[in-house]
Amino acid sequence: YCAVSCGVFMEIEEGRVVGLIGDKDDPAYHGFSCKKGRDLPAHLYHPERLLSPLRRIYSEDAQAGDFEKISPERAIAEIAHRLAAIVSEHGPESVAMYSGTYGLGPPASMLTAAFMQALGSPMSFGCGSIDQPGKFIAAALHGRWRGGSQPFAEAESWLFVGTNPVVSKLGGLPTINPGWHLHRAMQRGIKLVVIDPRRTETADLSDVFLQVIPGMDAFVLAAMLGVLVQEDLIDRDFLAARANDGQALFDVLARVPIADYSARAGVAEELVRRAAQLIAGAASVAVVGDLGIEMAPHSTLNSYLQKLLFTLTGNFGRAGTMNLGTHLGQLIGSSKGDRTSPVGGHRIITGLIPCNAIADEILTDHPDRFRAMIIESGNPVHSLADSPRMREALEALELVVVIDVAKTETTQYADYILPGASQYEKIEATFFGGGFPDNVFQLRQPLFKPLGDTLPEPEIHSRLCRALGAYSDEDLTVLREAAAESREKFGLAFLEAMASQPKLAAIMPVVLYETLGRTLGEEQAPAALIWGASQTLAKAEPESVRRAGFEGEGLALGDALFDAILSRPQGVLITSDPYEISFDRIHTDDGRIELLIPELLQELSDLIDEAPAAKNDAFPFVLAAGERRTSTANTIYRDPSWRKKDQSGSLRISPGDAERVGVETGGRVRVTTKRGSAIAIVEVSDTLRDGHVTLPNGFGVEYPDENGVRVVHGIAPNDLTSSEDRDWIAGTPWHKHVRARVEALA
């Protein structure tokens, strides 16, 4: 899964993928792809691919993780029966859903939501609630969060905060070699500001580099904003025309002690002022913040301050600045509302409970605790903070159902495992796009038939809904007859059914899949969800769709868009916009930018009284647990032979710290946190500040050796993290700021 979703051709010989090239006809990336994309063939042939449903064996002589094969029909029936019993005894909110990265985007995600509606439970977690909740809250400036590419190619200045696009992808840049494109941009005079605790590959190209002390990003961002206000560098005309009164914010920023904040952040005041002045003086600025500030102290505040930097300087709604694009379908829910989790009262943000709260909602004697969990396309035992506690939590549940394509660290805790079809065996799409001013959508086609008894996730969720009694064949008779007759008749019948039958409206994606979808053919059935999304987009943004070349009124416009998506597998331009339309997409109550988010403004004001971090002799280092490196991407890189370097996932440490610890590159150290310890191989790196050490993401996963024995390669970062260290408002874990001790070993 990737938000960029570059178009590629797969080369197949005798039924196996043997190579990959970029698709030059791809309307978004024109043949470019990154390392992750080019390595796709290696992901297909997992030695522990799941091909049949499995049921856990409970007997005196059974070993932990022992399973037996059962049929898909029996598995669905038994799961539905056990879920119904739990709901009957404990209520629907006793069942929760965890959706991993894959579950965030493709058509399957829509049916996942319908399945939870059928259960009557709104209790959902997901990868978006690991690192993104603070960003969602900060998006209140513009009413709601909208991801997607920004027009970096047109910007005069770029600001990157806690992100390293030379190594990782960056929406808006062709990603085959971002470093090369950065060089090209600098040749035309672009200015680059980078804020990061490590001198990254991107920082090496910057005009101004602020190497902040880990966890002190809020101070350097606040200092930059202080410079803007105190030197009167904000765009007052823009704010007067487009924003609500921000005087309370300006009063706080006017009191920011810039020299003191710069010193606390570990950067020179001169560089802070230069960075702020560069942003204020540029004709256009594009800004990206990523996990480096979203998984550290003050993470939600960091996202707010980052957005204020481009907003106060008027870098919004113009070419080369930040804009609000379109999406095919709703990616996330609303961040408004006061709903909380049943046990801990954790704030539900965009429909998702913070992942750090999962164990809290299980390991308790509270009567409303979670009793069952469905885990789809995710590996929470490995990917969430505090893996030991997550394992304990899954063991305490009455029912765990895992839907995935291969064995993971999580599947061994399942009562049932339902094998999904791989991404090459079903319709697939990325809803996380949102390019601007032109937005491209690609509906990727299956290359192969599903293997064994595997099922595409839409089929799994539809069968579960039927087994739970959410619908029957009789409920769908009229819609099926209309779909068989014509798309026009189906559209009208569907709208009438959604308005008059609340039972069907609650599971709308399932209804589409089982009616219109069945007329498209078995392989194409999930594309019916795209019809619904096309109609929603055409209704919400008709002129944007027409500017992309489509004609029609009402349902006909959505049909034209849907037909183009079906017929053009290389991708389709679905909307095209003028820059000023971003102002129409500000979804605040009055359509103006809201500069004041009271709880974050208070946190900003309180920074001045925040005591400096005390010296910690027990844990003197700050560990970034999960650094992105050129040899890592995520846990699909299980086979260690795929990594051409750094196969052990080394611990990076500064030269000064290495000398003090008494270790050299290639030596061994024990890394200890309050949660656990691990042994790592050392890489001495002058890119780090003293006191800062890093471990890569994507390691610590099991992979069978030549004898079939499962072996763990590298360190699992979340064996060292703690779920209690998190943002106070959004629950975001501090993966990038873990107190640690490093000791040399013989």
XYZ file of C-alpha atoms in Angstrom:
746
model
C 0.000 0.000 0.000
C 1.266 3.470 -0.869
C -0.398 6.855 -1.089
C 1.567 7.743 -4.225
C 0.378 4.715 -6.218
C 2.647 5.041 -9.246
C 1.524 3.158 -12.352
C 3.594 0.109 -13.313
C 3.644 -2.807 -15.725
C 4.329 -6.262 -14.311
C 6.265 -8.679 -16.503
C 4.880 -12.226 -16.228
C 6.477 -15.446 -17.408
C 4.742 -18.802 -16.973
C 2.333 -17.380 -14.431
C 4.940 -15.670 -12.269
C 5.924 -12.023 -12.017
C 9.579 -11.682 -12.942
C 10.017 -7.956 -13.459
C 8.544 -4.485 -13.340
C 8.781 -1.268 -15.328
C 7.089 2.079 -14.901
C 4.044 2.881 -17.042
C 4.929 5.895 -19.174
C 1.222 6.410 -19.897
C 0.442 6.810 -16.213
C -1.165 10.281 -16.099
C 0.341 11.155 -12.708
C 3.898 9.797 -12.658
C 4.653 9.064 -16.334
C 6.763 5.981 -15.689
C 8.446 7.027 -12.449
C 8.429 4.668 -9.474
C 10.353 4.458 -6.210
C 12.314 1.553 -4.741
C 9.241 0.242 -2.964
C 7.358 0.119 -6.257
C 10.209 -1.485 -8.150
C 10.512 -4.208 -5.488
C 6.867 -5.284 -5.803
C 7.633 -8.637 -7.510
C 9.558 -9.731 -4.420
C 6.429 -9.385 -2.276
C 4.326 -11.853 -4.223
C 5.801 -15.164 -3.218
C 5.714 -15.313 0.560
C 6.643 -18.803 1.855
C 3.930 -18.543 4.514
C 1.102 -17.403 2.276
C -2.269 -18.347 3.768
C -4.420 -20.402 1.386
C -7.164 -21.832 3.629
C -9.187 -20.562 6.604
C -7.696 -21.713 9.892
C -9.266 -22.360 13.285
C -7.236 -22.427 16.456
C -6.974 -25.811 18.153
C -7.819 -25.882 21.854
C -6.798 -29.142 23.504
C -4.520 -30.340 26.273
C -1.765 -31.365 23.869
C -2.130 -28.393 21.469
C 0.769 -25.985 21.208
C 0.324 -22.221 21.142
C -0.541 -21.188 17.624
C -1.738 -24.638 16.479
C -4.454 -24.390 13.814
C -6.588 -26.671 11.695
C -7.963 -26.018 8.215
C -11.692 -25.507 7.756
C -13.840 -24.443 4.804
C -14.630 -20.763 4.135
C -18.335 -21.467 4.651
C -17.806 -23.041 8.046
C -15.375 -20.339 9.138
C -17.816 -17.547 8.235
C -20.701 -19.302 9.987
C -18.755 -19.956 13.178
C -17.329 -16.436 13.349
C -20.756 -14.873 12.836
C -22.259 -17.145 15.516
C -19.585 -16.253 18.073
C -19.784 -12.532 17.280
C -23.573 -12.574 17.633
C -23.268 -14.273 21.017
C -20.772 -11.697 22.281
C -22.929 -8.814 21.037
C -26.007 -10.348 22.624
C -24.321 -10.694 26.010
C -22.121 -7.606 26.128
C -23.489 -5.207 23.514
C -22.188 -4.234 20.060
C -19.485 -1.905 21.385
C -17.710 -4.886 22.902
C -16.458 -5.723 19.381
C -13.698 -3.612 17.814
C -12.064 -3.507 14.390
C -8.385 -2.876 13.669
C -7.602 -2.025 10.027
C -3.991 -1.879 8.903
C -2.437 0.161 6.139
C -3.989 -1.824 3.328
C -7.411 -1.497 4.911
C -7.178 2.298 4.716
C -7.627 2.632 1.001
C -8.920 -0.070 -1.329
C -12.594 -0.876 -1.978
C -12.446 -3.461 0.807
C -12.291 -0.668 3.377
C -15.812 0.448 2.479
C -17.189 -3.018 3.165
C -15.216 -3.171 6.406
C -17.199 -0.142 7.584
C -20.449 -1.790 6.467
C -19.588 -4.928 8.430
C -19.094 -2.871 11.580
C -22.432 -1.152 10.897
C -24.040 -4.582 10.681
C -22.610 -5.371 14.107
C -23.742 -1.996 15.406
C -20.263 -1.111 16.671
C -18.452 2.173 15.965
C -15.336 0.943 17.762
C -12.574 1.121 15.174
C -8.812 1.526 15.260
C -6.455 1.752 12.333
C -3.087 2.767 11.022
C -4.442 6.299 10.678
C -4.862 6.435 14.454
C -1.235 5.512 15.116
C 0.447 8.646 13.774
C -2.185 10.914 12.188
C -4.725 11.986 14.866
C -2.841 15.159 15.786
C -2.785 16.204 12.154
C -6.560 15.683 11.997
C -7.110 17.904 15.046
C -4.833 20.632 13.699
C -6.785 20.544 10.437
C -9.535 22.459 12.233
C -7.840 25.541 10.757
C -9.382 24.596 7.426
C -12.337 22.600 8.725
C -11.146 19.106 7.941
C -8.065 17.216 6.897
C -7.428 16.503 3.216
C -4.276 14.671 2.266
C -2.756 14.538 -1.170
C -0.087 15.966 -3.375
C 0.843 19.617 -3.397
C 2.318 21.437 -6.430
C 5.921 21.464 -5.230
C 7.202 21.901 -8.757
C 5.776 25.438 -8.760
C 6.871 26.506 -5.268
C 9.659 29.020 -4.762
C 10.509 27.622 -1.333
C 9.981 24.286 0.407
C 9.816 23.536 4.123
C 10.272 19.920 5.235
C 9.699 19.137 8.931
C 10.557 15.663 10.200
C 10.541 14.102 6.737
C 13.246 12.866 4.394
C 11.841 12.688 0.845
C 15.193 11.814 -0.705
C 14.725 8.405 0.958
C 10.956 8.171 1.391
C 8.223 9.122 -1.025
C 6.840 12.617 -1.263
C 3.493 13.285 -2.908
C 3.837 15.838 -5.688
C 7.358 14.788 -6.683
C 8.154 11.970 -9.110
C 9.621 9.440 -6.728
C 12.133 7.460 -8.764
C 14.902 9.767 -7.522
C 13.612 12.605 -5.336
C 17.155 13.769 -4.620
C 17.721 14.357 -8.320
C 14.495 16.374 -8.542
C 15.499 18.409 -5.513
C 18.778 19.215 -7.232
C 16.888 20.229 -10.367
C 14.592 22.453 -8.313
C 17.567 24.139 -6.673
C 19.087 24.818 -10.077
C 16.048 26.956 -10.853
C 16.569 28.840 -7.605
C 14.285 27.105 -5.121
C 15.135 27.544 -1.431
C 14.893 24.608 0.942
C 14.449 24.689 4.730
C 14.733 21.420 6.650
C 13.975 20.811 10.338
C 15.146 17.429 11.627
C 17.172 16.031 14.554
C 19.279 14.050 12.082
C 21.270 15.476 9.168
C 19.309 13.555 6.577
C 19.981 13.091 2.890
C 17.438 15.868 2.311
C 19.058 18.160 4.886
C 22.339 17.887 2.968
C 20.616 19.717 0.084
C 19.049 22.480 2.184
C 19.730 26.205 2.286
C 18.823 26.347 5.971
C 19.068 23.280 8.197
C 17.775 23.403 11.758
C 19.137 20.309 13.513
C 16.747 20.380 16.415
C 17.243 18.478 19.656
C 14.955 15.401 19.527
C 11.529 16.239 20.919
C 12.050 20.023 20.876
C 10.353 20.705 17.527
C 7.562 22.735 19.133
C 10.110 25.243 20.429
C 11.796 25.816 17.080
C 8.440 26.056 15.265
C 7.119 28.481 17.896
C 10.312 30.532 17.610
C 9.871 30.796 13.833
C 6.275 31.926 14.298
C 7.477 34.392 16.928
C 9.843 35.884 14.364
C 6.981 36.264 11.869
C 4.826 38.175 14.352
C 7.525 40.173 16.132
C 9.142 41.299 12.853
C 5.696 41.894 11.291
C 6.295 39.385 8.497
C 2.785 37.894 8.458
C 0.513 38.498 5.476
C -2.059 40.747 7.110
C -4.015 41.381 3.901
C -4.463 37.649 3.334
C -5.510 37.047 6.942
C -7.955 39.948 6.909
C -9.599 38.609 3.755
C -9.564 34.901 4.529
C -9.172 34.230 8.263
C -11.040 34.891 11.480
C -9.621 37.080 14.212
C -6.310 35.670 15.392
C -5.339 38.361 17.891
C -5.181 35.898 20.802
C -2.676 33.830 18.804
C -0.650 36.900 17.851
C -0.525 37.945 21.510
C 0.988 34.591 22.479
C 3.505 34.686 19.615
C 4.491 38.249 20.461
C 5.652 36.993 23.867
C 7.743 34.102 22.518
C 11.364 34.483 23.719
C 13.006 33.627 20.403
C 16.578 33.385 21.698
C 15.540 31.167 24.614
C 13.361 28.872 22.476
C 16.136 28.554 19.879
C 18.616 27.605 22.577
C 16.244 25.050 24.076
C 15.789 23.552 20.624
C 19.548 23.414 20.171
C 19.692 25.614 17.071
C 21.246 28.998 16.461
C 18.877 31.945 16.777
C 20.357 33.375 13.589
C 19.302 30.269 11.646
C 15.794 30.340 13.112
C 15.360 33.951 12.051
C 16.802 33.234 8.621
C 14.416 30.306 8.080
C 11.370 32.367 9.097
C 12.439 35.297 6.953
C 13.027 33.024 3.963
C 9.501 31.603 4.246
C 7.953 35.034 4.718
C 9.847 36.505 1.776
C 9.214 33.722 -0.737
C 6.556 34.252 -3.385
C 5.241 30.736 -2.695
C 5.981 28.070 -0.076
C 4.995 24.393 0.092
C 5.218 22.645 3.467
C 5.339 18.984 4.485
C 5.520 17.585 8.006
C 5.701 13.874 8.644
C 6.255 11.231 11.309
C 9.265 12.996 12.804
C 6.978 15.580 14.412
C 3.832 13.460 14.565
C 5.289 10.790 16.874
C 7.181 12.924 19.395
C 6.383 15.231 22.340
C 3.878 17.986 21.511
C 2.919 16.078 18.345
C -0.520 17.656 17.882
C 0.859 21.095 18.690
C 3.630 20.494 16.138
C 1.059 19.869 13.404
C -0.816 23.039 14.391
C 2.335 25.174 14.347
C 3.426 23.732 11.011
C 0.086 24.702 9.463
C 0.309 28.163 10.997
C 3.669 28.738 9.265
C 2.157 28.571 5.802
C -1.173 30.114 6.817
C 0.187 33.248 8.514
C 2.412 33.913 5.493
C -0.505 33.595 3.053
C 0.817 30.465 1.378
C -2.570 28.967 0.659
C -4.847 28.860 -2.376
C -2.232 29.833 -4.958
C 0.146 28.071 -7.328
C 3.105 26.623 -5.458
C 1.393 26.861 -2.067
C -0.850 24.603 0.009
C -4.239 23.695 -1.470
C -7.266 21.509 -0.795
C -7.958 18.869 -3.427
C -10.630 16.307 -4.134
C -10.960 12.651 -3.151
C -12.814 9.789 -4.733
C -14.770 8.681 -1.711
C -14.482 9.741 1.903
C -11.118 8.678 3.268
C -11.746 9.459 6.931
C -14.564 10.495 9.200
C -15.074 13.801 10.953
C -12.804 14.888 13.777
C -15.668 16.783 15.391
C -17.875 15.426 18.127
C -17.370 14.350 21.704
C -17.561 10.545 21.397
C -15.038 8.655 23.512
C -13.969 5.057 24.024
C -16.089 3.035 26.481
C -13.456 2.285 29.134
C -10.727 4.900 29.147
C -12.708 7.790 27.711
C -10.147 8.232 24.945
C -11.131 10.784 22.345
C -12.379 9.291 19.057
C -10.821 11.278 16.211
C -12.086 10.964 12.617
C -14.030 7.904 13.693
C -10.950 6.144 15.083
C -9.842 5.432 18.640
C -6.119 6.123 19.198
C -4.228 2.844 18.815
C -2.383 3.439 22.069
C -5.691 2.883 23.848
C -6.378 -0.637 22.540
C -4.759 -2.482 25.427
C -6.359 -0.075 27.917
C -9.781 -0.998 26.551
C -9.117 -4.744 26.997
C -6.895 -5.307 30.052
C -9.411 -4.222 32.652
C -12.346 -5.621 34.602
C -14.573 -2.790 33.337
C -17.933 -4.231 32.187
C -17.721 -2.331 28.880
C -14.294 -3.623 27.898
C -13.662 -5.045 24.444
C -14.345 -8.769 24.201
C -13.610 -9.405 20.511
C -11.482 -7.863 17.781
C -11.374 -8.198 14.011
C -7.895 -7.447 12.656
C -7.671 -6.851 8.930
C -4.488 -6.349 6.919
C -2.590 -5.270 9.986
C -0.012 -6.509 12.446
C -0.710 -4.631 15.693
C 1.491 -6.951 17.764
C 4.437 -5.562 15.820
C 3.339 -2.105 14.662
C 1.777 -0.613 17.802
C 3.640 0.758 20.789
C 4.352 -1.653 23.639
C 4.256 -4.995 21.813
C 4.408 -7.070 25.045
C 1.239 -5.416 26.331
C -0.468 -5.793 22.944
C 0.233 -9.528 22.987
C -1.218 -9.732 26.489
C -4.317 -7.852 25.346
C -5.005 -10.160 22.405
C -4.637 -13.206 24.651
C -7.266 -11.733 27.003
C -9.950 -11.380 24.306
C -12.734 -13.914 23.899
C -12.458 -13.853 20.105
C -9.776 -12.677 17.682
C -10.352 -12.910 13.928
C -7.473 -12.031 11.594
C -7.932 -11.359 7.868
C -4.605 -11.332 6.052
C -2.652 -12.839 3.165
C 0.240 -14.402 5.117
C 1.311 -15.296 8.627
C 2.380 -12.398 10.832
C 3.324 -11.871 14.458
C -0.394 -11.235 15.066
C -1.920 -14.296 13.371
C -0.635 -16.643 16.068
C -3.021 -14.949 18.542
C -6.075 -15.504 16.324
C -8.964 -17.840 17.000
C -9.780 -17.751 13.292
C -7.674 -16.702 10.311
C -9.439 -15.797 7.063
C -7.013 -15.712 4.126
C -7.439 -12.711 1.860
C -6.581 -12.505 -1.807
C -3.366 -10.642 -2.495
C -3.321 -7.216 -4.127
C -2.511 -8.893 -7.458
C -5.577 -11.133 -7.305
C -8.330 -8.535 -6.951
C -9.466 -5.041 -7.868
C -7.415 -2.509 -5.935
C -7.226 1.247 -5.599
C -5.698 3.978 -3.470
C -8.169 6.480 -2.023
C -5.398 8.425 -0.327
C -4.570 10.428 -3.465
C -5.860 13.931 -3.904
C -3.471 15.462 -6.394
C -3.850 19.178 -7.042
C -4.713 20.962 -9.272
C -5.206 17.758 -11.287
C -6.263 14.619 -9.442
C -5.682 11.190 -10.969
C -7.303 7.942 -9.853
C -6.298 4.420 -10.887
C -8.386 1.270 -10.477
C -5.796 -1.470 -10.636
C -6.796 -4.721 -12.277
C -6.102 -8.263 -11.005
C -3.246 -10.156 -12.640
C -4.139 -13.607 -11.295
C -7.033 -15.627 -9.928
C -7.280 -15.906 -6.112
C -5.315 -18.897 -4.829
C -6.730 -21.843 -2.901
C -9.615 -20.953 -0.606
C -8.636 -17.302 -0.383
C -11.332 -14.672 -0.865
C -11.129 -10.970 -1.713
C -11.913 -8.949 1.412
C -15.150 -7.502 -0.045
C -16.466 -11.046 -0.405
C -15.444 -11.894 3.168
C -17.261 -8.881 4.619
C -20.353 -9.371 2.486
C -20.620 -13.010 3.598
C -20.173 -12.005 7.240
C -22.927 -9.394 6.907
C -25.270 -11.982 5.410
C -24.434 -14.472 8.166
C -25.176 -11.815 10.775
C -28.610 -11.218 9.210
C -27.835 -7.726 7.914
C -29.494 -8.543 4.568
C -31.155 -11.352 2.653
C -31.605 -12.105 -1.050
C -35.196 -10.882 -0.825
C -33.993 -7.482 0.394
C -31.970 -7.031 -2.792
C -34.385 -8.404 -5.428
C -35.557 -5.029 -6.798
C -32.038 -3.609 -7.009
C -30.673 -6.723 -8.691
C -33.402 -6.610 -11.312
C -32.738 -2.904 -11.962
C -28.986 -3.486 -12.223
C -29.543 -6.259 -14.773
C -31.722 -3.948 -16.875
C -29.630 -0.738 -17.074
C -27.278 1.472 -15.101
C -29.799 4.331 -15.287
C -32.597 2.271 -13.755
C -30.250 0.944 -11.118
C -29.137 4.440 -10.130
C -32.695 5.604 -9.564
C -33.671 2.426 -7.718
C -30.569 2.633 -5.558
C -31.262 6.228 -4.498
C -34.839 5.306 -3.627
C -33.738 2.270 -1.609
C -31.153 4.256 0.347
C -33.765 6.881 1.211
C -36.565 4.481 2.152
C -34.820 1.451 3.672
C -32.581 2.345 6.638
C -31.561 -1.302 7.009
C -29.952 -1.281 3.554
C -28.615 2.273 3.857
C -26.599 1.193 6.902
C -24.725 -1.353 4.773
C -24.721 0.592 1.502
C -21.299 -0.713 0.300
C -22.473 -4.310 0.698
C -25.652 -3.504 -1.214
C -23.626 -2.049 -4.095
C -21.307 -5.035 -4.144
C -24.143 -7.581 -4.135
C -26.301 -5.832 -6.749
C -24.457 -3.661 -9.272
C -21.230 -5.507 -8.532
C -22.616 -8.883 -9.580
C -23.431 -7.473 -13.040
C -19.802 -6.475 -13.577
C -18.427 -10.008 -13.311
C -16.767 -11.860 -10.466
C -13.379 -10.155 -10.748
C -14.841 -6.684 -11.211
C -17.565 -6.857 -8.535
C -15.714 -4.657 -5.986
C -15.623 -1.903 -8.621
C -19.274 -1.256 -7.778
C -17.958 0.632 -4.752
C -16.170 2.965 -7.168
C -19.527 3.672 -8.837
C -20.825 4.919 -5.525
C -17.709 7.003 -4.938
C -17.916 8.414 -8.479
C -21.499 9.514 -7.890
C -20.556 11.117 -4.584
C -17.683 13.052 -6.162
C -19.768 14.124 -9.164
C -22.484 15.424 -6.857
C -20.080 17.246 -4.525
C -17.699 18.668 -7.173
C -19.537 18.628 -10.538
C -17.535 21.451 -12.125
C -14.239 19.887 -11.074
C -15.303 16.636 -12.751
C -16.402 18.488 -15.890
C -13.088 20.320 -16.105
C -11.481 16.868 -16.259
C -13.395 16.233 -19.486
C -16.631 14.560 -18.402
C -20.166 15.523 -19.384
C -23.617 14.917 -18.001
C -26.005 15.939 -15.281
C -26.793 14.169 -12.023
C -26.266 10.423 -12.146
C -25.109 10.640 -15.773
C -22.031 12.650 -14.778
C -21.061 10.073 -12.155
C -21.680 7.281 -14.668
C -19.369 8.931 -17.196
C -16.624 9.173 -14.589
C -17.145 5.561 -13.500
C -17.059 4.250 -17.074
C -13.761 6.029 -17.693
C -12.236 4.548 -14.540
C -13.305 1.053 -15.595
C -12.024 1.401 -19.157
C -8.665 3.074 -18.472
C -6.561 0.820 -16.222
C -3.554 3.138 -16.517
C -5.418 5.808 -14.516
C -7.847 8.639 -15.165
C -7.829 12.381 -14.577
C -10.953 12.665 -12.413
C -10.939 16.356 -11.409
C -9.151 19.516 -12.488
C -9.282 22.713 -10.483
C -8.225 26.349 -10.412
C -6.168 27.222 -7.363
C -8.706 29.610 -5.877
C -11.177 26.756 -5.377
C -9.251 25.828 -2.220
C -11.027 28.665 -0.446
C -14.391 27.100 -1.304
C -13.227 23.894 0.368
C -12.558 25.434 3.765
C -15.152 23.570 5.803
C -15.332 25.772 8.873
C -18.688 27.111 10.021
C -18.249 30.412 8.178
C -15.894 29.340 5.400
C -12.968 31.301 6.818
C -9.684 29.943 8.171
C -9.945 29.479 11.928
C -6.599 30.453 13.436
C -7.539 29.669 17.017
C -7.750 26.094 18.281
C -8.200 26.847 21.992
C -6.656 23.710 23.539
C -3.603 23.956 21.267
C -3.288 27.701 21.779
C -3.146 27.031 25.511
C -0.443 24.390 25.009
C 1.540 26.868 22.909
C 1.204 29.497 25.619
C 2.322 26.999 28.282
C 5.587 26.208 26.462
C 7.224 29.201 28.120
C 6.727 27.624 31.555
C 7.705 24.097 30.535
C 10.642 22.950 32.603
C 13.723 21.786 30.672
C 14.083 18.023 30.547
C 15.937 16.826 33.611
C 19.149 14.878 33.167
C 18.319 11.192 33.115
C 21.295 9.103 34.168
C 19.331 5.861 33.882
C 18.245 6.577 30.296
C 20.532 9.306 28.915
C 19.758 8.763 25.217
C 16.727 9.574 23.065
C 15.959 6.679 20.737
C 14.062 7.144 17.484
C 12.427 3.723 17.226
C 11.536 3.320 13.564
C 13.733 5.440 11.300
C 13.092 5.242 7.542
C 16.239 4.212 5.684
C 16.985 3.378 2.078
C 16.975 -0.338 2.953
C 13.638 -0.274 4.788
C 10.060 0.527 3.942
C 7.735 -1.590 6.061
C 7.272 -5.154 7.247
C 6.555 -6.566 3.805
C 10.359 -6.669 3.497
C 10.506 -9.837 5.582
C 13.029 -11.762 3.523
C 16.421 -10.457 4.748
C 17.980 -11.231 1.380
C 15.964 -8.379 -0.141
C 18.053 -5.885 1.829
C 21.314 -5.267 0.030
C 22.800 -3.498 3.058
C 22.213 -3.075 6.780
C 20.605 -6.511 7.047
C 20.723 -6.457 10.844
C 19.074 -3.037 11.212
C 21.945 -1.299 12.960
C 21.714 1.203 15.791
C 23.050 4.551 14.593
C 24.997 6.586 17.135
C 27.075 9.777 16.954
C 30.903 9.597 16.956
C 31.112 11.367 20.312
C 28.619 9.037 21.949
C 30.290 5.989 20.402
C 33.595 7.006 21.976
C 31.972 7.563 25.367
C 30.121 4.219 25.207
C 33.265 2.495 23.962
C 32.040 1.024 20.704
C 32.853 1.216 16.993
C 30.946 0.469 13.805
C 30.208 -3.257 13.747
C 30.358 -3.558 17.522
C 27.488 -4.739 19.685
C 25.487 -2.827 22.260
C 22.562 -3.495 24.527
C 19.758 -0.954 24.103
C 17.509 -0.695 27.159
C 14.326 1.282 27.720
C 11.845 1.188 30.568
C 9.873 -1.362 28.548
C 12.557 -3.799 27.404
C 16.013 -4.352 25.952
C 17.621 -5.691 22.784
C 21.074 -6.282 21.334
C 22.023 -4.271 18.256
C 24.931 -3.912 15.843
C 26.346 -0.363 15.791
C 26.791 2.074 12.922
C 28.671 5.213 13.933
C 27.158 8.149 12.027
C 28.092 11.820 12.040
C 24.535 12.668 10.933
C 23.312 12.437 14.542
C 23.575 14.819 17.451
C 25.115 13.549 20.660
C 22.453 11.924 22.811
C 20.398 10.753 19.816
C 20.322 7.130 18.566
C 18.126 5.530 15.926
C 16.819 2.088 14.958
C 15.148 1.402 11.591
C 11.546 0.401 11.015
C 10.622 -2.848 9.303
C 12.829 -5.144 11.406
C 12.161 -7.638 14.180
C 9.860 -9.770 12.017
C 9.893 -13.515 11.558
C 10.898 -15.232 8.332
C 11.448 -18.959 7.797
C 14.993 -20.118 7.142
C 15.989 -22.835 4.664
C 14.693 -25.468 7.109
C 11.341 -23.754 7.606
C 12.213 -22.542 11.102
C 10.867 -19.039 11.774
C 13.746 -16.714 12.646
C 13.494 -13.110 13.868
C 15.734 -10.719 11.962
C 16.737 -7.468 13.654
C 15.062 -5.588 16.472
C 11.308 -5.081 16.739
C 11.172 -1.370 17.688
C 7.925 -1.718 19.617
C 9.436 -4.199 22.037
C 11.178 -1.066 23.355
C 8.349 1.504 23.219
C 5.690 2.202 25.832
C 2.029 2.928 25.142
C 1.854 5.312 28.106
C 4.259 7.771 26.451
C 1.868 9.577 24.140
C 0.383 12.886 23.150
C -2.008 14.198 25.760
C -4.811 15.014 23.326
C -4.482 12.683 20.332
C -2.877 9.667 21.986
C -0.090 9.561 19.389
C 2.812 7.358 20.561
C 6.283 8.852 20.946
C 8.048 6.366 18.684
C 10.591 9.042 17.784
C 11.350 9.955 21.397
C 12.042 6.924 23.609
C 14.336 7.343 26.605
C 17.076 4.694 26.383
C 20.381 3.429 27.727
C 23.137 2.105 25.446
C 25.869 -0.189 26.820
C 28.754 -1.771 24.926
C 29.000 -5.559 24.815
C 32.003 -7.752 24.194
